[in-house]
Amino acid sequence: MKKILLATPTMHTEEQQYIQKAFETNWISPLGPNVDEFEDKVAAYVGASSCAALSSGTAALHLSVILAGVKENDIVFVPSLTFAASVNPIRYEYATPVFVDSERDTWNMDAAALRKAFEKYPHPKAVMAVHLYGTSANMDEICALCKEHNVPLIEDAAESLGTTYKGKMTGTFGDYGIYSFNGNKIITTSGGGILVARQEKDVEKARFLSRQARDPARHYQHSTIGYNYRMSNVVAGIGCGQMQHIEEHIQKKHQIYKTYKEAFSDIEEIEMNPLNREAVDNNWLSCMTISADSSVTPTQVMDALDAEGIETRPIWKPMHLQPVFEEYDFIQVEDGMSVSEDIFNRGLCLPSDIKNTKEDMERIIKIVRKQFRQQ
Ligand SMILES: *Cc1c(COP(=O)(O)O)cnc(C)c1O
């Protein structure tokens, strides 16, 4: 029985050539020509003037939080429906996350809930928006609220490289934006991240902090706490090769989403994850929700697929329900079951590996349909 996985790295041939070059020239280090080229390629792709390649998306978020001036006990608004990696960097600085509920339209931070958060906490130090599963948040509303309150915006675009909102790349709306190149993302370097910033001096500062904050002096002098967050030249070589194929990866992800959507269109209990009408998605992961009145549960679907060697994943469990973050506030528009918890309860992520064949897709679809007694 062939295993079908959720999303694994898809390598081509150029990655090896870049790595080969790194070995031949002995650039086995953080910094080096592959790092420079990778930064140039990503900056050009997203339309940023420059960017800093780092060891992970989480490292890029941590530096964004620092650059936004977030300090101990400062408040940062962040969506509850996200991966813990969005929130942890806020806690690295001993700041206080305030979780904001999602909207049904995009599953991302609800502007109405964000407005409510500003009423309760008028002076947050930063707002972090996340583009979940590759779907853009409603940036017009979020940017307008940040501007109105004069608060810096950090964009966690770890999952949404290549997604455009009104023609502009996600990750480039905020004062700071980050992308991840972890193994299962739209492209990968095996592990890595990139930070973009509206102001060039912030990218410079991120580079400085990522290299142990060494002052420009001949001797080793330090005036601030630094980090070892640089991307290695070997890893960046993988990224250079991958960047040549990003559009192809996105096209294949579109096809996967479309195939599921069509295949389940006659089953009323199934809804695919909503896409932002103002955006072109990268469809990083295709997800579905099951209507509340259905007798079928996400666990049942996941178990049935698992029994056939097919990997799925639950929707991210909301942060306000996590033991580690239970003391922090959560803002929702209406009382009762929050939108984020409802999506978590009723949803699952479907296999979205771009190497899955037509036959693989048919196998997955058949098993899902069977749960709903549809052949
Ligand atoms: C993957 C991911 C990150 C972290 O990126 P790493 O490169 O794995 O550190 C942050 N936020 C979200 C939403 C992610 O999916």
Coordinates of C-alpha atoms and ligand atoms in Angstrom, one line a residue:
M1 CA 0.0 0.0 0.0
K2 CA 1.5 3.3 -1.1
K3 CA 1.7 5.9 1.6
I4 CA 0.3 9.3 0.8
L5 CA 1.8 12.2 2.8
L6 CA 0.4 15.6 3.7
A7 CA 3.1 17.8 2.1
T8 CA 6.8 16.8 1.7
P9 CA 9.7 18.6 0.1
T10 CA 9.8 18.6 -3.8
M11 CA 13.3 18.8 -5.1
H12 CA 14.4 19.4 -8.6
T13 CA 18.0 19.4 -10.0
E14 CA 19.2 22.9 -9.5
E15 CA 19.3 22.6 -5.7
Q16 CA 22.1 20.0 -6.0
Q17 CA 24.1 22.3 -8.3
Y18 CA 24.0 25.1 -5.9
I19 CA 25.0 22.8 -3.0
Q20 CA 27.8 21.4 -5.2
K21 CA 29.1 24.9 -5.8
A22 CA 29.1 25.6 -2.1
F23 CA 31.2 22.5 -1.5
E24 CA 33.6 23.2 -4.4
T25 CA 34.2 26.8 -3.1
N26 CA 34.2 25.7 0.5
W27 CA 31.5 28.2 1.4
I28 CA 30.2 25.9 4.1
S29 CA 29.2 28.7 6.4
P30 CA 26.6 31.2 7.3
L31 CA 26.9 34.0 4.7
G32 CA 28.2 33.3 1.2
P33 CA 27.2 33.7 -2.4
N34 CA 24.2 31.4 -2.2
V35 CA 22.8 33.4 0.7
D36 CA 23.2 36.7 -1.3
E37 CA 21.6 35.1 -4.3
F38 CA 18.7 33.6 -2.3
E39 CA 18.0 37.0 -0.7
D40 CA 18.0 38.7 -4.1
K41 CA 15.7 36.1 -5.6
V42 CA 13.2 36.3 -2.8
A43 CA 13.3 40.1 -2.6
A44 CA 12.7 40.3 -6.4
Y45 CA 9.9 37.8 -6.2
V46 CA 7.9 39.5 -3.5
G47 CA 8.8 43.0 -4.6
A48 CA 10.8 44.0 -1.6
S49 CA 14.0 46.1 -1.9
S50 CA 15.9 43.7 0.2
C51 CA 15.5 40.9 2.8
A52 CA 17.5 39.0 5.4
A53 CA 17.8 35.2 5.1
L54 CA 17.6 33.6 8.6
S55 CA 17.8 30.1 10.2
S56 CA 14.0 29.8 10.5
G57 CA 10.7 31.5 10.1
T58 CA 10.5 31.5 13.9
A59 CA 13.8 33.4 14.1
A60 CA 12.5 35.9 11.6
L61 CA 9.4 36.4 13.7
H62 CA 11.5 36.8 16.8
L63 CA 13.6 39.5 15.2
S64 CA 10.4 41.2 13.9
V65 CA 9.0 41.3 17.4
I66 CA 12.3 42.9 18.6
L67 CA 12.4 45.4 15.7
A68 CA 8.8 46.4 16.5
G69 CA 10.1 47.4 19.9
V70 CA 8.1 44.8 21.8
K71 CA 9.3 44.5 25.4
E72 CA 8.3 42.8 28.7
N73 CA 4.6 43.1 29.4
D74 CA 3.8 44.9 26.1
I75 CA 0.6 43.7 24.5
V76 CA 0.7 42.1 21.0
F77 CA -2.5 41.2 19.2
V78 CA -2.3 37.9 17.3
P79 CA -4.8 35.5 15.8
S80 CA -5.8 32.6 18.0
L81 CA -6.1 30.3 15.0
T82 CA -2.5 29.8 14.0
F83 CA 0.6 27.7 14.7
A84 CA 2.3 28.2 18.1
A85 CA 5.4 29.5 16.2
S86 CA 3.5 32.8 15.7
V87 CA 3.1 33.3 19.4
N88 CA 6.2 31.9 21.0
P89 CA 8.5 34.8 19.8
I90 CA 6.1 37.2 21.7
R91 CA 6.8 35.2 24.8
Y92 CA 10.6 35.1 24.1
E93 CA 10.4 38.8 24.9
Y94 CA 8.1 38.3 27.9
A95 CA 5.4 40.3 26.2
T96 CA 1.7 39.5 26.5
P97 CA -0.2 38.0 23.6
V98 CA -3.9 38.9 23.3
F99 CA -5.6 36.4 21.0
V100 CA -8.1 37.6 18.4
D101 CA -10.8 35.4 16.9
S102 CA -11.0 34.6 13.2
E103 CA -13.6 35.5 10.5
R104 CA -15.4 32.7 8.6
D105 CA -14.6 34.3 5.3
T106 CA -10.9 33.7 5.4
W107 CA -10.2 31.9 8.7
N108 CA -7.8 34.8 9.5
M109 CA -7.9 37.6 12.0
D110 CA -11.4 39.1 12.1
A111 CA -11.2 42.9 11.7
A112 CA -14.3 43.3 13.9
A113 CA -12.6 41.3 16.7
L114 CA -9.4 43.3 16.2
R115 CA -11.4 46.6 16.6
K116 CA -12.8 45.2 19.8
A117 CA -9.3 44.3 21.0
F118 CA -8.2 47.9 20.4
E119 CA -11.2 49.1 22.5
K120 CA -10.2 46.9 25.4
Y121 CA -6.4 47.5 25.0
P122 CA -5.9 50.8 23.3
H123 CA -2.1 50.7 23.3
P124 CA -0.8 47.4 22.0
K125 CA 2.9 47.5 21.0
A126 CA 2.3 45.5 17.7
V127 CA -0.3 43.6 15.7
M128 CA 0.6 40.3 14.1
A129 CA -1.5 39.1 11.2
V130 CA -1.2 35.5 9.8
H131 CA -2.2 34.2 6.4
L132 CA -3.3 30.7 7.3
Y133 CA -2.9 27.8 5.0
G134 CA -1.8 30.3 2.3
T135 CA -5.0 32.3 2.3
S136 CA -4.6 36.0 2.6
A137 CA -6.1 37.9 5.6
N138 CA -8.2 40.9 4.7
M139 CA -5.3 43.4 4.7
D140 CA -7.2 46.5 3.8
E141 CA -9.1 46.4 7.1
I142 CA -6.2 45.2 9.2
C143 CA -3.8 47.8 7.8
A144 CA -6.3 50.6 8.3
L145 CA -6.8 49.7 12.0
C146 CA -3.0 49.5 12.5
K147 CA -2.6 52.9 10.8
E148 CA -5.5 54.4 12.8
H149 CA -3.9 53.4 16.1
N150 CA -0.4 54.0 14.9
V151 CA 0.8 50.4 15.7
P152 CA 3.4 48.4 13.8
L153 CA 2.1 45.4 11.8
I154 CA 4.0 42.1 11.7
E155 CA 2.9 39.7 8.9
D156 CA 3.5 36.0 9.5
A157 CA 3.4 34.9 5.9
A158 CA 5.2 31.6 6.7
E159 CA 2.5 29.7 4.9
S160 CA 1.6 32.2 2.2
L161 CA 4.7 32.9 0.1
G162 CA 3.4 33.7 -3.4
T163 CA -0.1 34.6 -2.3
T164 CA -1.1 38.1 -3.5
Y165 CA -3.8 40.3 -2.0
K166 CA -5.1 42.9 -4.5
G167 CA -2.0 42.2 -6.6
K168 CA 0.6 42.7 -3.9
M169 CA 2.5 39.9 -2.2
T170 CA 1.4 38.9 1.3
G171 CA 4.3 39.6 3.7
T172 CA 4.9 43.0 2.2
F173 CA 1.9 44.9 3.7
G174 CA 3.3 45.1 7.2
D175 CA 6.2 47.0 8.7
Y176 CA 7.8 43.5 9.0
G177 CA 7.0 40.3 7.1
I178 CA 8.4 36.8 7.4
Y179 CA 8.4 33.7 5.2
S180 CA 9.3 30.1 6.3
F181 CA 11.2 27.5 4.3
N182 CA 10.6 24.6 6.7
G183 CA 10.3 21.2 5.0
N184 CA 6.6 21.2 4.3
K185 CA 6.1 24.8 3.1
I186 CA 5.4 25.9 -0.5
I187 CA 9.2 25.8 -1.1
T188 CA 11.8 24.7 1.4
T189 CA 15.5 25.0 2.2
S190 CA 15.2 22.1 4.7
G191 CA 14.8 24.8 7.3
G192 CA 15.0 28.6 7.1
G193 CA 13.2 31.9 7.0
I194 CA 13.3 35.3 5.5
L195 CA 12.5 38.7 7.0
V196 CA 11.4 41.6 4.8
A197 CA 10.7 45.1 6.2
R198 CA 9.3 48.3 4.9
Q199 CA 12.4 50.2 5.9
E200 CA 15.8 49.2 4.7
K201 CA 17.4 50.0 8.0
D202 CA 15.2 47.4 9.7
V203 CA 16.6 44.7 7.3
E204 CA 20.1 45.9 8.2
K205 CA 19.3 45.7 11.9
A206 CA 17.9 42.2 11.5
R207 CA 21.2 41.1 9.8
F208 CA 23.2 42.7 12.6
L209 CA 21.2 41.0 15.3
S210 CA 21.3 37.7 13.5
R211 CA 25.1 37.8 13.5
Q212 CA 25.6 38.1 17.3
A213 CA 25.2 41.9 17.2
R214 CA 28.8 42.6 16.6
D215 CA 29.6 46.3 16.6
P216 CA 31.7 47.6 13.7
A217 CA 35.0 47.5 15.5
R218 CA 38.2 45.4 14.9
H219 CA 37.9 43.8 18.3
Y220 CA 34.9 41.9 19.4
Q221 CA 32.6 44.5 20.8
H222 CA 28.9 44.2 21.6
S223 CA 26.5 46.9 22.8
T224 CA 23.4 44.8 22.5
I225 CA 22.2 41.2 22.9
G226 CA 22.6 39.3 19.6
Y227 CA 21.5 36.0 18.1
N228 CA 23.0 33.3 15.9
Y229 CA 20.1 33.4 13.4
R230 CA 21.9 33.5 10.0
M231 CA 21.0 31.1 7.2
S232 CA 23.9 28.8 6.1
N233 CA 25.3 29.0 2.5
V234 CA 24.5 25.3 1.9
V235 CA 20.9 25.7 3.0
A236 CA 20.5 28.9 0.9
G237 CA 21.6 26.9 -2.1
I238 CA 18.6 24.7 -1.8
G239 CA 16.5 27.8 -1.6
C240 CA 18.0 29.2 -4.8
G241 CA 17.1 26.0 -6.7
Q242 CA 13.6 26.0 -5.2
M243 CA 12.9 29.6 -6.2
Q244 CA 13.1 28.6 -9.8
H245 CA 10.1 26.3 -9.3
I246 CA 7.9 28.3 -7.0
E247 CA 5.3 29.2 -9.6
E248 CA 5.1 25.6 -10.7
H249 CA 4.6 24.5 -7.1
I250 CA 1.8 27.0 -6.7
Q251 CA 0.1 25.9 -9.9
K252 CA 0.1 22.3 -8.7
K253 CA -1.3 23.4 -5.3
H254 CA -4.2 25.2 -7.2
Q255 CA -4.9 22.1 -9.0
I256 CA -5.1 20.0 -5.8
Y257 CA -7.6 22.5 -4.2
K258 CA -9.7 22.5 -7.4
T259 CA -9.7 18.7 -7.6
Y260 CA -11.0 18.4 -4.0
K261 CA -13.5 21.1 -4.5
E262 CA -15.0 19.6 -7.5
A263 CA -14.9 16.1 -6.1
F264 CA -16.8 17.1 -3.0
S265 CA -19.1 19.6 -4.6
D266 CA -22.2 17.3 -4.4
I267 CA -21.7 16.5 -0.7
E268 CA -23.5 19.3 1.2
E269 CA -21.8 18.4 4.5
I270 CA -18.4 19.2 3.1
E271 CA -17.0 22.7 2.6
M272 CA -13.5 23.5 1.4
N273 CA -11.5 26.2 3.2
P274 CA -12.6 29.6 2.0
L275 CA -10.3 31.6 -0.2
N276 CA -10.1 35.4 0.0
R277 CA -12.0 36.9 -2.9
E278 CA -9.5 39.8 -3.2
A279 CA -6.5 37.4 -3.3
V280 CA -4.8 34.8 -5.4
D281 CA -4.0 32.0 -3.0
N282 CA -0.9 29.7 -3.0
N283 CA -3.3 27.0 -1.7
W284 CA -0.5 25.7 0.5
L285 CA -2.8 23.2 2.3
S286 CA -6.2 22.2 1.1
C287 CA -8.6 21.9 4.1
M288 CA -12.2 21.0 4.6
T289 CA -14.8 21.5 7.2
I290 CA -17.8 19.2 7.9
S291 CA -21.1 20.8 8.7
A292 CA -22.2 20.8 12.4
D293 CA -25.3 18.7 11.8
S294 CA -23.4 15.9 10.0
S295 CA -23.0 12.5 11.7
V296 CA -19.5 12.3 10.3
T297 CA -16.6 13.8 12.4
P298 CA -13.2 15.0 11.2
T299 CA -11.6 12.3 13.4
Q300 CA -13.6 9.7 11.6
V301 CA -12.4 11.0 8.2
M302 CA -8.8 11.2 9.5
D303 CA -8.9 7.7 10.9
A304 CA -10.3 6.2 7.7
L305 CA -7.6 7.8 5.7
D306 CA -4.9 6.9 8.2
A307 CA -6.0 3.2 8.0
E308 CA -5.1 3.4 4.3
G309 CA -1.7 5.0 4.9
I310 CA -2.9 8.5 4.0
E311 CA -1.6 11.3 6.2
T312 CA -3.9 14.2 7.3
R313 CA -3.6 16.8 9.9
P314 CA -6.1 18.5 12.2
I315 CA -6.6 22.3 11.9
W316 CA -4.3 24.2 14.2
K317 CA -5.7 24.1 17.7
P318 CA -6.5 27.7 18.7
M319 CA -3.9 29.4 20.9
H320 CA -6.4 30.5 23.5
L321 CA -7.2 26.8 24.1
Q322 CA -3.5 25.9 24.6
P323 CA -2.4 25.0 28.2
V324 CA 0.8 27.1 27.7
F325 CA -1.2 30.2 26.8
E326 CA -4.3 29.8 28.9
E327 CA -3.7 32.9 31.1
Y328 CA -3.9 35.3 28.1
D329 CA -7.0 37.1 27.0
F330 CA -9.1 36.2 23.9
I331 CA -11.3 38.6 22.0
Q332 CA -14.3 37.4 20.0
V333 CA -17.1 39.4 18.4
E334 CA -20.0 37.4 19.8
D335 CA -20.3 35.3 22.9
G336 CA -20.6 31.5 22.6
M337 CA -18.4 29.2 20.6
S338 CA -15.7 31.2 18.9
V339 CA -15.1 31.0 15.1
S340 CA -11.6 29.7 15.6
E341 CA -12.8 26.8 17.9
D342 CA -15.6 26.0 15.6
I343 CA -13.2 25.7 12.6
F344 CA -10.9 23.6 14.7
N345 CA -13.7 21.3 15.8
R346 CA -15.1 20.7 12.3
G347 CA -12.0 20.9 10.1
L348 CA -9.0 18.9 8.8
C349 CA -6.1 19.3 6.4
L350 CA -6.2 17.1 3.4
P351 CA -3.1 15.6 1.7
S352 CA -1.6 18.4 -0.4
D353 CA 1.7 17.1 -1.6
I354 CA 2.4 18.3 -5.1
K355 CA 3.9 14.9 -6.0
N356 CA 0.6 13.1 -5.4
T357 CA -0.6 11.5 -8.6
K358 CA -4.1 11.6 -10.2
E359 CA -4.5 8.0 -8.8
D360 CA -3.4 9.1 -5.3
M361 CA -6.0 11.9 -5.4
E362 CA -8.7 9.5 -6.6
R363 CA -7.8 7.1 -3.7
I364 CA -8.1 9.9 -1.1
I365 CA -11.3 11.3 -2.6
K366 CA -12.9 7.8 -2.7
I367 CA -12.2 7.2 1.0
V368 CA -13.5 10.6 2.1
R369 CA -16.7 10.2 0.0
K370 CA -17.3 6.8 1.5
Q371 CA -17.5 8.3 5.0
F372 CA -20.4 10.3 3.7
R373 CA -21.9 7.2 2.1
Q374 CA -21.2 8.6 -1.4
Q375 CA -19.5 6.4 -3.9
Ligands
LIG1 C1 5.8 27.2 9.7 C2 5.3 28.3 10.5 C3 6.1 29.2 11.2 C4 7.5 28.9 11.6 O1 8.4 28.7 10.6 P1 9.7 27.8 10.9 O2 10.5 28.1 9.7 O3 9.2 26.4 11.0 O4 10.3 28.3 12.1 C5 5.5 30.3 11.8 N1 4.2 30.6 11.6 C6 3.4 29.8 10.9 C7 1.9 30.1 10.7 C8 3.9 28.6 10.3 O5 3.1 27.8 9.6

